[in-house]
Short mmCIF file of C-alpha atoms (C1' of nucleotides) in Angstrom, two decimals:
data_model
loop_
_atom_site.label_atom_id
_atom_site.label_comp_id
_atom_site.label_asym_id
_atom_site.label_seq_id
_atom_site.Cartn_x
_atom_site.Cartn_y
_atom_site.Cartn_z
CA UNK A 194 -22.93 -7.14 -13.46
CA UNK A 195 -26.13 -5.13 -13.36
CA UNK A 196 -26.09 -1.55 -14.49
CA UNK A 197 -25.44 0.77 -11.32
CA UNK A 198 -28.55 2.33 -9.36
CA UNK A 199 -26.74 5.40 -9.08
CA UNK A 200 -23.92 6.96 -10.80
CA UNK A 201 -20.74 6.84 -8.66
CA UNK A 202 -20.19 11.35 -9.14
CA UNK A 203 -23.70 11.48 -7.67
CA UNK A 204 -23.52 9.01 -5.31
CA UNK A 205 -20.85 10.68 -3.59
CA UNK A 206 -22.07 13.94 -3.55
CA UNK A 207 -24.71 12.43 -1.49
CA UNK A 208 -22.59 10.66 0.91
CA UNK A 209 -20.37 13.79 1.28
CA UNK A 210 -23.58 15.95 2.62
CA UNK A 211 -23.90 13.25 5.20
CA UNK A 212 -20.82 13.63 6.15
CA UNK A 213 -20.45 17.03 6.27
CA UNK A 214 -23.48 17.11 8.08
CA UNK A 215 -23.08 14.51 10.61
CA UNK A 216 -19.16 14.13 10.96
CA UNK A 217 -17.29 10.89 10.78
CA UNK A 218 -19.00 8.96 14.10
CA UNK A 219 -22.21 10.77 13.42
CA UNK A 220 -22.76 9.67 10.30
CA UNK A 221 -24.17 5.85 9.98
CA UNK A 222 -23.82 3.34 7.46
CA UNK A 223 -27.62 3.27 7.88
CA UNK A 224 -27.55 7.53 7.26
CA UNK A 225 -25.34 6.98 4.58
CA UNK A 226 -27.12 4.22 2.56
CA UNK A 227 -30.63 6.17 2.95
CA UNK A 228 -28.71 9.34 1.74
CA UNK A 229 -27.96 7.21 -1.58
CA UNK A 230 -30.98 4.86 -1.95
CA UNK A 231 -28.98 2.08 -1.36
CA UNK A 232 -28.72 -1.14 1.16
CA UNK A 233 -26.01 -0.87 3.36
CA UNK A 234 -24.90 -4.39 1.79
CA UNK A 235 -24.42 -2.19 -1.64
CA UNK A 236 -22.01 0.16 -0.31
CA UNK A 237 -19.97 -2.37 1.15
CA UNK A 238 -19.80 -3.81 -2.61
CA UNK A 239 -18.16 -0.47 -4.03
CA UNK A 240 -16.59 0.42 -0.80
CA UNK A 241 -15.54 -2.96 0.53
CA UNK A 242 -13.54 -1.28 3.30
CA UNK A 243 -17.00 0.29 4.68
CA UNK A 244 -16.51 3.72 6.26
CA UNK A 245 -13.38 4.39 5.97
CA UNK A 246 -13.08 3.25 2.23
CA UNK A 247 -16.06 5.92 1.74
CA UNK A 248 -14.98 8.56 3.15
CA UNK A 249 -11.32 8.13 1.80
CA UNK A 250 -13.28 8.12 -1.72
CA UNK A 251 -15.35 10.93 -0.57
CA UNK A 252 -12.54 13.02 -0.04
CA UNK A 253 -10.90 12.09 -3.12
CA UNK A 254 -14.15 13.54 -5.07
CA UNK A 255 -13.79 17.20 -3.31
CA UNK A 256 -9.97 17.15 -3.65
CA UNK A 257 -10.85 16.47 -7.04
CA UNK A 258 -13.80 19.34 -7.47
CA UNK A 259 -11.56 21.59 -5.77
CA UNK A 260 -8.08 21.43 -7.88
CA UNK A 261 -10.63 21.46 -10.73
CA UNK A 262 -12.63 24.92 -9.75
CA UNK A 263 -10.39 26.41 -7.18
CA UNK A 264 -6.83 25.47 -7.17
CA UNK A 265 -6.17 24.98 -10.95
CA UNK A 266 -7.77 28.83 -11.23
CA UNK A 267 -5.77 30.00 -8.73
CA UNK A 268 -2.28 28.73 -10.46
CA UNK A 269 -3.51 29.30 -14.09
CA UNK A 270 -0.39 32.15 -14.15
CA UNK A 271 -2.11 33.07 -17.97
CA UNK A 272 -4.53 34.99 -17.05
CA UNK A 273 -5.12 37.54 -15.18
CA UNK A 274 -4.90 37.45 -10.93
CA UNK A 275 -8.01 39.52 -9.84
CA UNK A 276 -10.10 37.67 -12.39
CA UNK A 277 -8.85 34.36 -11.59
CA UNK A 278 -9.56 35.18 -7.83
CA UNK A 279 -12.94 36.08 -8.20
CA UNK A 280 -13.48 33.18 -10.21
CA UNK A 281 -12.06 30.92 -7.40
CA UNK A 282 -13.73 32.46 -4.56
CA UNK A 283 -17.17 32.06 -6.86
CA UNK A 284 -16.49 28.53 -6.91
CA UNK A 285 -15.52 28.64 -3.33
CA UNK A 286 -18.65 29.47 -2.47
CA UNK A 287 -20.96 27.34 -4.21
CA UNK A 288 -18.41 24.67 -2.80
CA UNK A 289 -19.83 25.58 0.81
CA UNK A 290 -22.87 25.84 0.06
CA UNK A 291 -23.26 29.96 0.34
CA UNK A 292 -21.83 29.01 3.76
CA UNK A 293 -24.12 26.73 5.03
CA UNK A 294 -22.13 23.77 4.64
CA UNK A 295 -19.50 22.28 7.27
CA UNK A 296 -16.07 21.96 5.31
CA UNK A 297 -15.53 18.46 4.87
CA UNK A 298 -12.06 19.09 6.47
CA UNK A 299 -13.32 20.27 9.48
CA UNK A 300 -15.90 17.39 9.48
CA UNK A 301 -13.57 14.90 9.22
CA UNK A 302 -10.87 16.35 11.95
CA UNK A 303 -12.37 15.57 14.47
CA UNK A 304 -12.28 12.03 17.24
CA UNK A 305 -11.28 9.45 15.47
CA UNK A 306 -11.05 10.74 11.99
CA UNK A 307 -8.16 12.91 12.20
CA UNK A 308 -6.18 9.46 13.19
CA UNK A 309 -7.40 7.68 10.06
CA UNK A 310 -7.66 11.09 7.57
CA UNK A 311 -4.73 12.85 9.11
CA UNK A 312 -2.80 13.29 6.04
CA UNK A 313 -5.80 13.42 3.62
CA UNK A 314 -6.50 16.25 5.90
CA UNK A 315 -2.92 17.76 5.62
CA UNK A 316 -2.81 17.68 1.71
CA UNK A 317 -5.83 19.39 1.57
CA UNK A 318 -4.38 22.59 3.42
CA UNK A 319 -1.60 22.56 1.62
CA UNK A 320 -2.97 22.68 -1.37
CA UNK A 321 -5.33 25.62 -0.39
CA UNK A 322 -2.24 27.39 1.07
CA UNK A 323 0.14 26.53 -2.47
CA UNK A 324 -2.83 27.99 -4.77
CA UNK A 325 -3.78 30.75 -2.66
CA UNK A 326 0.27 31.70 -2.08
CA UNK A 327 0.67 31.25 -6.03
CA UNK A 328 -1.91 33.81 -7.08
CA UNK A 329 -0.23 36.24 -4.04
CA UNK A 330 2.76 36.10 -6.14
CA UNK A 331 1.20 36.47 -9.30
CA UNK A 332 -0.62 39.63 -8.18
CA UNK A 333 2.54 41.23 -7.09
CA UNK A 334 3.72 39.91 -3.77
CA UNK A 335 6.35 38.92 -2.35
CA UNK A 336 6.86 35.20 -1.44
CA UNK A 337 7.15 35.49 2.17
CA UNK A 338 3.93 38.28 2.12
CA UNK A 339 1.84 36.28 -0.47
CA UNK A 340 2.47 33.03 2.32
CA UNK A 341 1.01 34.62 5.07
CA UNK A 342 -1.52 36.06 3.49
CA UNK A 343 -2.66 32.94 1.91
CA UNK A 344 -2.74 31.97 5.75
CA UNK A 345 -4.75 34.30 6.61
CA UNK A 346 -7.38 33.83 3.61
CA UNK A 347 -7.29 30.16 4.89
CA UNK A 348 -7.91 31.06 8.39
CA UNK A 349 -11.08 33.27 7.47
CA UNK A 350 -12.61 31.03 4.92
CA UNK A 351 -12.66 28.15 7.92
CA UNK A 352 -13.45 30.56 11.06
CA UNK A 353 -16.02 32.02 9.31
CA UNK A 354 -18.08 28.75 8.31
CA UNK A 355 -17.19 27.85 11.83
CA UNK A 356 -19.33 30.98 12.95
CA UNK A 357 -21.33 31.19 10.60
CA UNK A 358 -22.77 27.30 11.22
CA UNK A 359 -22.84 28.28 15.07
CA UNK A 360 -24.90 31.95 14.72
CA UNK A 361 -26.92 30.05 11.94
CA UNK A 362 -25.89 33.26 9.65
CA UNK A 363 -23.99 32.65 6.10
CA UNK A 364 -22.99 36.60 6.62
CA UNK A 365 -19.62 35.76 8.21
CA UNK A 366 -18.55 33.78 5.69
CA UNK A 367 -19.71 35.84 2.80
CA UNK A 368 -18.04 38.70 4.71
CA UNK A 369 -14.73 36.54 4.98
CA UNK A 370 -14.74 36.04 0.70
CA UNK A 371 -15.30 39.86 0.14
CA UNK A 372 -12.50 40.44 2.11
CA UNK A 373 -10.23 37.72 1.01
CA UNK A 374 -10.93 39.18 -2.39
CA UNK A 375 -10.18 42.87 -1.25
CA UNK A 376 -7.03 41.84 0.38
CA UNK A 377 -5.46 40.51 -3.06
CA UNK A 378 -6.89 43.51 -4.95
CA UNK A 379 -4.77 46.13 -3.05
CA UNK A 380 -1.14 44.95 -3.85
CA UNK B 1491 -24.39 9.22 50.21
CA UNK B 1492 -21.03 8.63 50.19
CA UNK B 1493 -18.34 11.26 49.51
CA UNK B 1494 -17.63 12.02 45.74
CA UNK B 1495 -14.41 9.61 44.26
CA UNK B 1496 -13.91 12.69 42.35
CA UNK B 1497 -15.10 16.37 42.39
CA UNK B 1498 -16.86 18.30 39.66
CA UNK B 1499 -14.94 20.60 39.09
CA UNK B 1500 -12.24 17.95 38.07
CA UNK B 1501 -14.87 15.81 36.79
CA UNK B 1502 -15.85 18.30 33.97
CA UNK B 1503 -12.85 19.15 32.92
CA UNK B 1504 -11.81 15.16 32.73
CA UNK B 1505 -15.50 15.14 30.81
CA UNK B 1506 -14.56 17.87 28.44
CA UNK B 1507 -11.14 16.90 27.25
CA UNK B 1508 -12.91 13.80 25.73
CA UNK B 1509 -16.08 15.78 24.02
CA UNK B 1510 -13.61 18.51 22.27
CA UNK B 1511 -10.74 15.59 21.11
CA UNK B 1512 -14.15 12.99 20.02
CA UNK B 1513 -17.12 15.31 19.13
CA UNK B 1514 -20.83 14.54 20.89
CA UNK B 1515 -21.52 10.92 18.72
CA UNK B 1516 -18.03 10.07 18.54
CA UNK B 1517 -17.40 10.36 22.73
CA UNK B 1518 -19.40 7.23 24.28
CA UNK B 1519 -20.65 6.34 27.94
CA UNK B 1520 -17.30 3.98 27.62
CA UNK B 1521 -14.90 6.88 26.71
CA UNK B 1522 -16.68 9.49 29.39
CA UNK B 1523 -16.49 7.07 32.37
CA UNK B 1524 -12.91 5.57 31.60
CA UNK B 1525 -11.74 9.04 31.23
CA UNK B 1526 -12.75 10.49 34.91
CA UNK B 1527 -12.41 6.68 36.25
CA UNK B 1528 -16.33 6.26 37.14
CA UNK B 1529 -18.70 3.78 35.85
CA UNK B 1530 -21.36 4.57 33.38
CA UNK B 1531 -23.97 4.03 35.94
CA UNK B 1532 -22.29 6.56 38.33
CA UNK B 1533 -22.25 9.06 35.75
CA UNK B 1534 -26.04 8.47 35.31
CA UNK B 1535 -26.34 9.11 38.71
CA UNK B 1536 -24.58 12.58 38.24
CA UNK B 1537 -26.24 13.66 35.05
CA UNK B 1538 -29.83 11.47 35.15
CA UNK B 1539 -30.09 12.78 31.10
CA UNK B 1540 -27.36 10.95 30.19
CA UNK B 1541 -24.61 12.28 27.42
CA UNK B 1542 -27.05 15.47 26.83
CA UNK B 1543 -26.40 16.24 30.59
CA UNK B 1544 -23.31 16.02 30.51
CA UNK B 1545 -22.74 18.12 27.38
CA UNK B 1546 -24.77 21.10 28.94
CA UNK B 1547 -23.02 20.97 31.80
CA UNK B 1548 -19.57 21.14 30.22
CA UNK B 1549 -20.86 23.89 28.33
CA UNK B 1550 -21.88 25.47 31.33
CA UNK B 1551 -18.53 24.65 32.81
CA UNK B 1552 -16.85 26.12 29.95
CA UNK B 1553 -19.06 29.06 29.64
CA UNK B 1554 -18.42 29.73 33.65
CA UNK B 1555 -14.75 29.57 33.33
CA UNK B 1556 -14.54 32.01 29.69
CA UNK B 1557 -17.11 34.64 31.19
CA UNK B 1558 -14.48 34.77 35.00
CA UNK B 1559 -11.18 34.43 32.61
CA UNK B 1560 -12.07 36.09 29.76
CA UNK B 1561 -15.29 38.32 29.45
CA UNK B 1562 -15.30 40.06 32.50
CA UNK B 1563 -11.47 40.35 32.06
CA UNK B 1564 -12.37 42.32 28.26
CA UNK B 1565 -15.59 44.16 30.02
CA UNK B 1566 -13.90 45.50 32.51
CA UNK B 1567 -14.05 49.20 31.66
CA UNK B 1568 -12.00 50.47 34.95
CA UNK B 1569 -8.39 49.12 33.68
CA UNK B 1570 -6.29 49.60 30.81
CA UNK B 1571 -7.70 48.07 27.90
CA UNK B 1572 -4.49 46.87 26.55
CA UNK B 1573 -3.67 44.89 29.98
CA UNK B 1574 -7.52 43.59 29.74
CA UNK B 1575 -6.74 42.30 26.20
CA UNK B 1576 -3.35 40.86 26.50
CA UNK B 1577 -4.24 39.13 30.03
CA UNK B 1578 -7.50 37.51 27.81
CA UNK B 1579 -5.40 36.58 25.22
CA UNK B 1580 -3.05 34.70 27.51
CA UNK B 1581 -6.41 32.96 29.22
CA UNK B 1582 -7.56 32.41 25.64
CA UNK B 1583 -4.19 30.81 24.78
CA UNK B 1584 -4.69 28.28 27.79
CA UNK B 1585 -8.12 27.44 27.36
CA UNK B 1586 -7.12 26.11 23.84
CA UNK B 1587 -4.35 24.69 24.97
CA UNK B 1588 -2.02 26.99 23.20
CA UNK B 1589 -3.48 25.51 19.95
CA UNK B 1590 -3.52 21.92 20.64
CA UNK B 1591 -7.01 21.39 21.47
CA UNK B 1592 -10.38 21.81 19.67
CA UNK B 1593 -12.73 24.32 20.43
CA UNK B 1594 -15.67 22.77 22.58
CA UNK B 1595 -18.08 25.28 20.60
CA UNK B 1596 -16.79 23.30 16.90
CA UNK B 1597 -16.96 20.04 18.64
CA UNK B 1598 -20.17 20.24 19.60
CA UNK B 1599 -21.29 22.03 16.11
CA UNK B 1600 -21.41 19.02 13.89
CA UNK B 1601 -24.45 16.30 13.29
CA UNK B 1602 -26.91 15.88 16.13
CA UNK B 1603 -24.67 18.31 18.39
CA UNK B 1604 -25.99 20.99 16.93
CA UNK B 1605 -29.42 20.37 16.71
CA UNK B 1606 -29.55 19.50 20.40
CA UNK B 1607 -26.98 22.53 21.61
CA UNK B 1608 -27.82 25.49 19.03
CA UNK B 1609 -28.86 27.43 21.61
CA UNK B 1610 -26.15 27.24 23.36
CA UNK B 1611 -23.66 27.56 21.18
CA UNK B 1612 -25.11 30.73 19.94
CA UNK B 1613 -25.21 31.86 23.24
CA UNK B 1614 -21.40 31.53 23.49
CA UNK B 1615 -20.55 32.68 19.70
CA UNK B 1616 -22.70 36.19 21.10
CA UNK B 1617 -20.23 36.29 24.54
CA UNK B 1618 -17.21 36.44 22.41
CA UNK B 1619 -18.47 38.71 20.32
CA UNK B 1620 -19.84 41.28 22.61
CA UNK B 1621 -17.11 41.16 24.74
CA UNK B 1622 -14.59 42.04 21.95
CA UNK B 1623 -16.72 44.48 20.92
CA UNK B 1624 -16.31 46.52 23.93
CA UNK B 1625 -13.06 46.45 24.79
CA UNK B 1626 -12.47 47.98 21.20
CA UNK B 1627 -14.55 50.71 21.91
CA UNK B 1628 -13.17 50.66 25.35
CA UNK B 1629 -9.86 51.00 23.16
CA UNK B 1630 -10.82 54.06 21.04
CA UNK B 1631 -12.96 52.29 18.29
CA UNK B 1632 -16.73 53.06 16.54
CA UNK B 1633 -19.08 50.88 17.60
CA UNK B 1634 -19.11 50.06 14.36
CA UNK B 1635 -15.52 49.21 13.62
CA UNK B 1636 -15.51 47.52 16.95
CA UNK B 1637 -18.47 45.22 16.35
CA UNK B 1638 -16.30 44.24 12.71
CA UNK B 1639 -13.13 43.86 14.50
CA UNK B 1640 -14.53 41.51 17.17
CA UNK B 1641 -15.94 39.12 14.58
CA UNK B 1642 -12.65 39.60 12.71
CA UNK B 1643 -11.12 38.21 15.83
CA UNK B 1644 -13.29 35.32 16.92
CA UNK B 1645 -13.47 34.31 13.36
CA UNK B 1646 -9.48 34.54 13.04
CA UNK B 1647 -8.92 32.45 16.36
CA UNK B 1648 -11.63 29.34 15.21
CA UNK B 1649 -10.04 29.60 11.80
CA UNK B 1650 -6.85 28.88 13.09
CA UNK B 1651 -7.25 26.25 15.53
CA UNK B 1652 -9.04 24.60 12.67
CA UNK B 1653 -5.90 25.00 10.36
CA UNK B 1654 -3.69 24.11 13.07
CA UNK B 1655 -5.44 21.09 13.94
CA UNK B 1656 -5.39 19.69 10.61
CA UNK B 1657 -1.47 20.83 10.20
CA UNK B 1658 -0.42 19.68 13.19
CA UNK B 1659 1.21 22.46 14.30
CA UNK B 1660 0.27 25.09 16.87
CA UNK B 1661 1.29 28.14 14.98
CA UNK B 1662 -0.98 29.69 12.85
CA UNK B 1663 -3.54 29.83 16.58
CA UNK B 1664 -0.42 31.56 17.93
CA UNK B 1665 0.06 33.85 15.15
CA UNK B 1666 -3.57 34.20 15.52
CA UNK B 1667 -3.49 35.95 18.93
CA UNK B 1668 -0.24 38.20 17.79
CA UNK B 1669 -2.56 39.25 15.38
CA UNK B 1670 -4.91 40.16 17.34
CA UNK B 1671 -3.28 41.98 20.04
CA UNK B 1672 -1.59 44.17 17.45
CA UNK B 1673 -5.05 44.52 15.67
CA UNK B 1674 -6.74 46.49 19.19
CA UNK B 1675 -2.92 48.16 19.74
CA UNK B 1676 -2.81 50.23 16.77
CA UNK B 1677 -6.36 52.23 17.37
"C1'" DG C 757 -22.50 8.02 45.76
"C1'" DT C 758 -20.42 4.01 43.67
"C1'" DC C 759 -20.96 -0.61 42.05
"C1'" DT C 760 -22.01 -4.66 39.00
"C1'" DA C 761 -25.28 -6.84 35.79
"C1'" DT C 762 -28.32 -6.72 31.97
"C1'" DA C 763 -31.43 -5.07 29.35
"C1'" DG C 764 -32.63 -3.27 24.79
"C1'" DG C 765 -31.61 -1.49 20.39
"C1'" DA C 766 -28.23 0.44 17.03
"C1'" DA C 767 -23.95 0.20 14.49
"C1'" DG C 768 -20.75 -2.18 11.12
"C1'" DA C 769 -19.86 -5.72 8.45
"C1'" DT C 770 -20.85 -10.20 6.02
"C1'" DA C 771 -22.98 -14.55 3.36
"C1'" DG C 772 -25.48 -16.06 0.12
"C1'" DA C 773 -30.04 -15.64 -3.09
"C1'" DC C 774 -31.42 -13.03 -7.41
"C1'" DG D 1344 -24.86 -4.95 -8.86
"C1'" DT D 1345 -28.64 -4.90 -5.65
"C1'" DC D 1346 -31.04 -7.02 -2.10
"C1'" DT D 1347 -32.77 -9.38 2.70
"C1'" DA D 1348 -30.99 -11.60 6.29
"C1'" DT D 1349 -28.20 -11.96 9.97
"C1'" DC D 1350 -24.14 -12.02 13.12
"C1'" DT D 1351 -21.42 -10.13 16.50
"C1'" DT D 1352 -20.10 -5.41 18.82
"C1'" DC D 1353 -20.66 -1.54 21.01
"C1'" DC D 1354 -24.09 1.73 22.51
"C1'" DT D 1355 -27.48 3.91 25.96
"C1'" DA D 1356 -30.05 3.34 29.77
"C1'" DT D 1357 -32.12 1.05 33.76
"C1'" DA D 1358 -31.79 -1.89 37.88
"C1'" DG D 1359 -30.50 -3.36 42.22
"C1'" DA D 1360 -26.62 -4.03 45.92
"C1'" DC D 1361 -23.23 -2.19 48.82
#
DNA sequence: GTCTATAGGAAGATAGAC
DNA sequence: GTCTATCTTCCTATAGAC
């Protein structure tokens, strides 16, 4: 029982970086080991199921972060909707590295990834839609309208990240966030 | 010089299917060979540079198709903008398999793919934006507005495909196409 | 132009020492 | 808990027959 060379939180952050930029099939165990300074065998010790286990842990890690810094804030009905949205969007911006990053959902949603982690990805999408719908209702929209606006916001975030990546410019993503804030503002 | 077992057009279609669903790193030469009924060695005969050559050929193939069935139609200033848009969107829907498919731009935009094919992907995005801007102007928008609307339309398409894939429902994509048509309609 | 066979290397995964 | 060493499988790529 030696002390761990790297804390789990930091470890998962490093692993997530690799998975986001290389995708599920593209990220080799060597890549993952190098990124965190451990050997492959050490990764197998922490994640006995290998790469699949690593991805599941990373997805859960991301889910927890988002839950704390985005979803719960969006759903915190006690506070002012506009302030909550602003704060949640600021954290969203940080989560996606100001638009430089690839969404882990998208990175894992290709090839074998979608088959293995389909349920987790579906769950993540659902949480986004749910919390964005809640804040829409809190801002005064009818439930149907709020649901529609939530979907548009999510599509906007995901699409702008795709275009941002392909054009090597974060502008589309930053514009998308602004637009989302405005959409909820003028209810 | 035996006659080719499979025509280049059909071959590229089959290869593109694999690349879209598995991504660049995820698609092995075995996968690609199986999908078209050829052996790996035969693929190397047709594409001496291996997988990179295959992807470049597929991207060019997709580009040609889009140019003929989407971009040129959008830019054909002689005809009615609304008819052109409707036709182009119908073809877009077909290109993305009614929303079931992954965009080849997105599939190649991960990991090593973005490094190798970055220029091609950037070019593809540019053509989308250019032709969508043209039809916006033709429909009566000011150039600045048209550019903005074009970006929103592209983001909408890409984002809705991501969400559609993750939720296993084509609805987001089909809604996006409808929305785009409406946006250009009410100028 | 297509095929079988195979080289050479990198991948995921495990065994066992410390 | 981490490491080195190793196994096996799969990968890209090539050689050469038909």
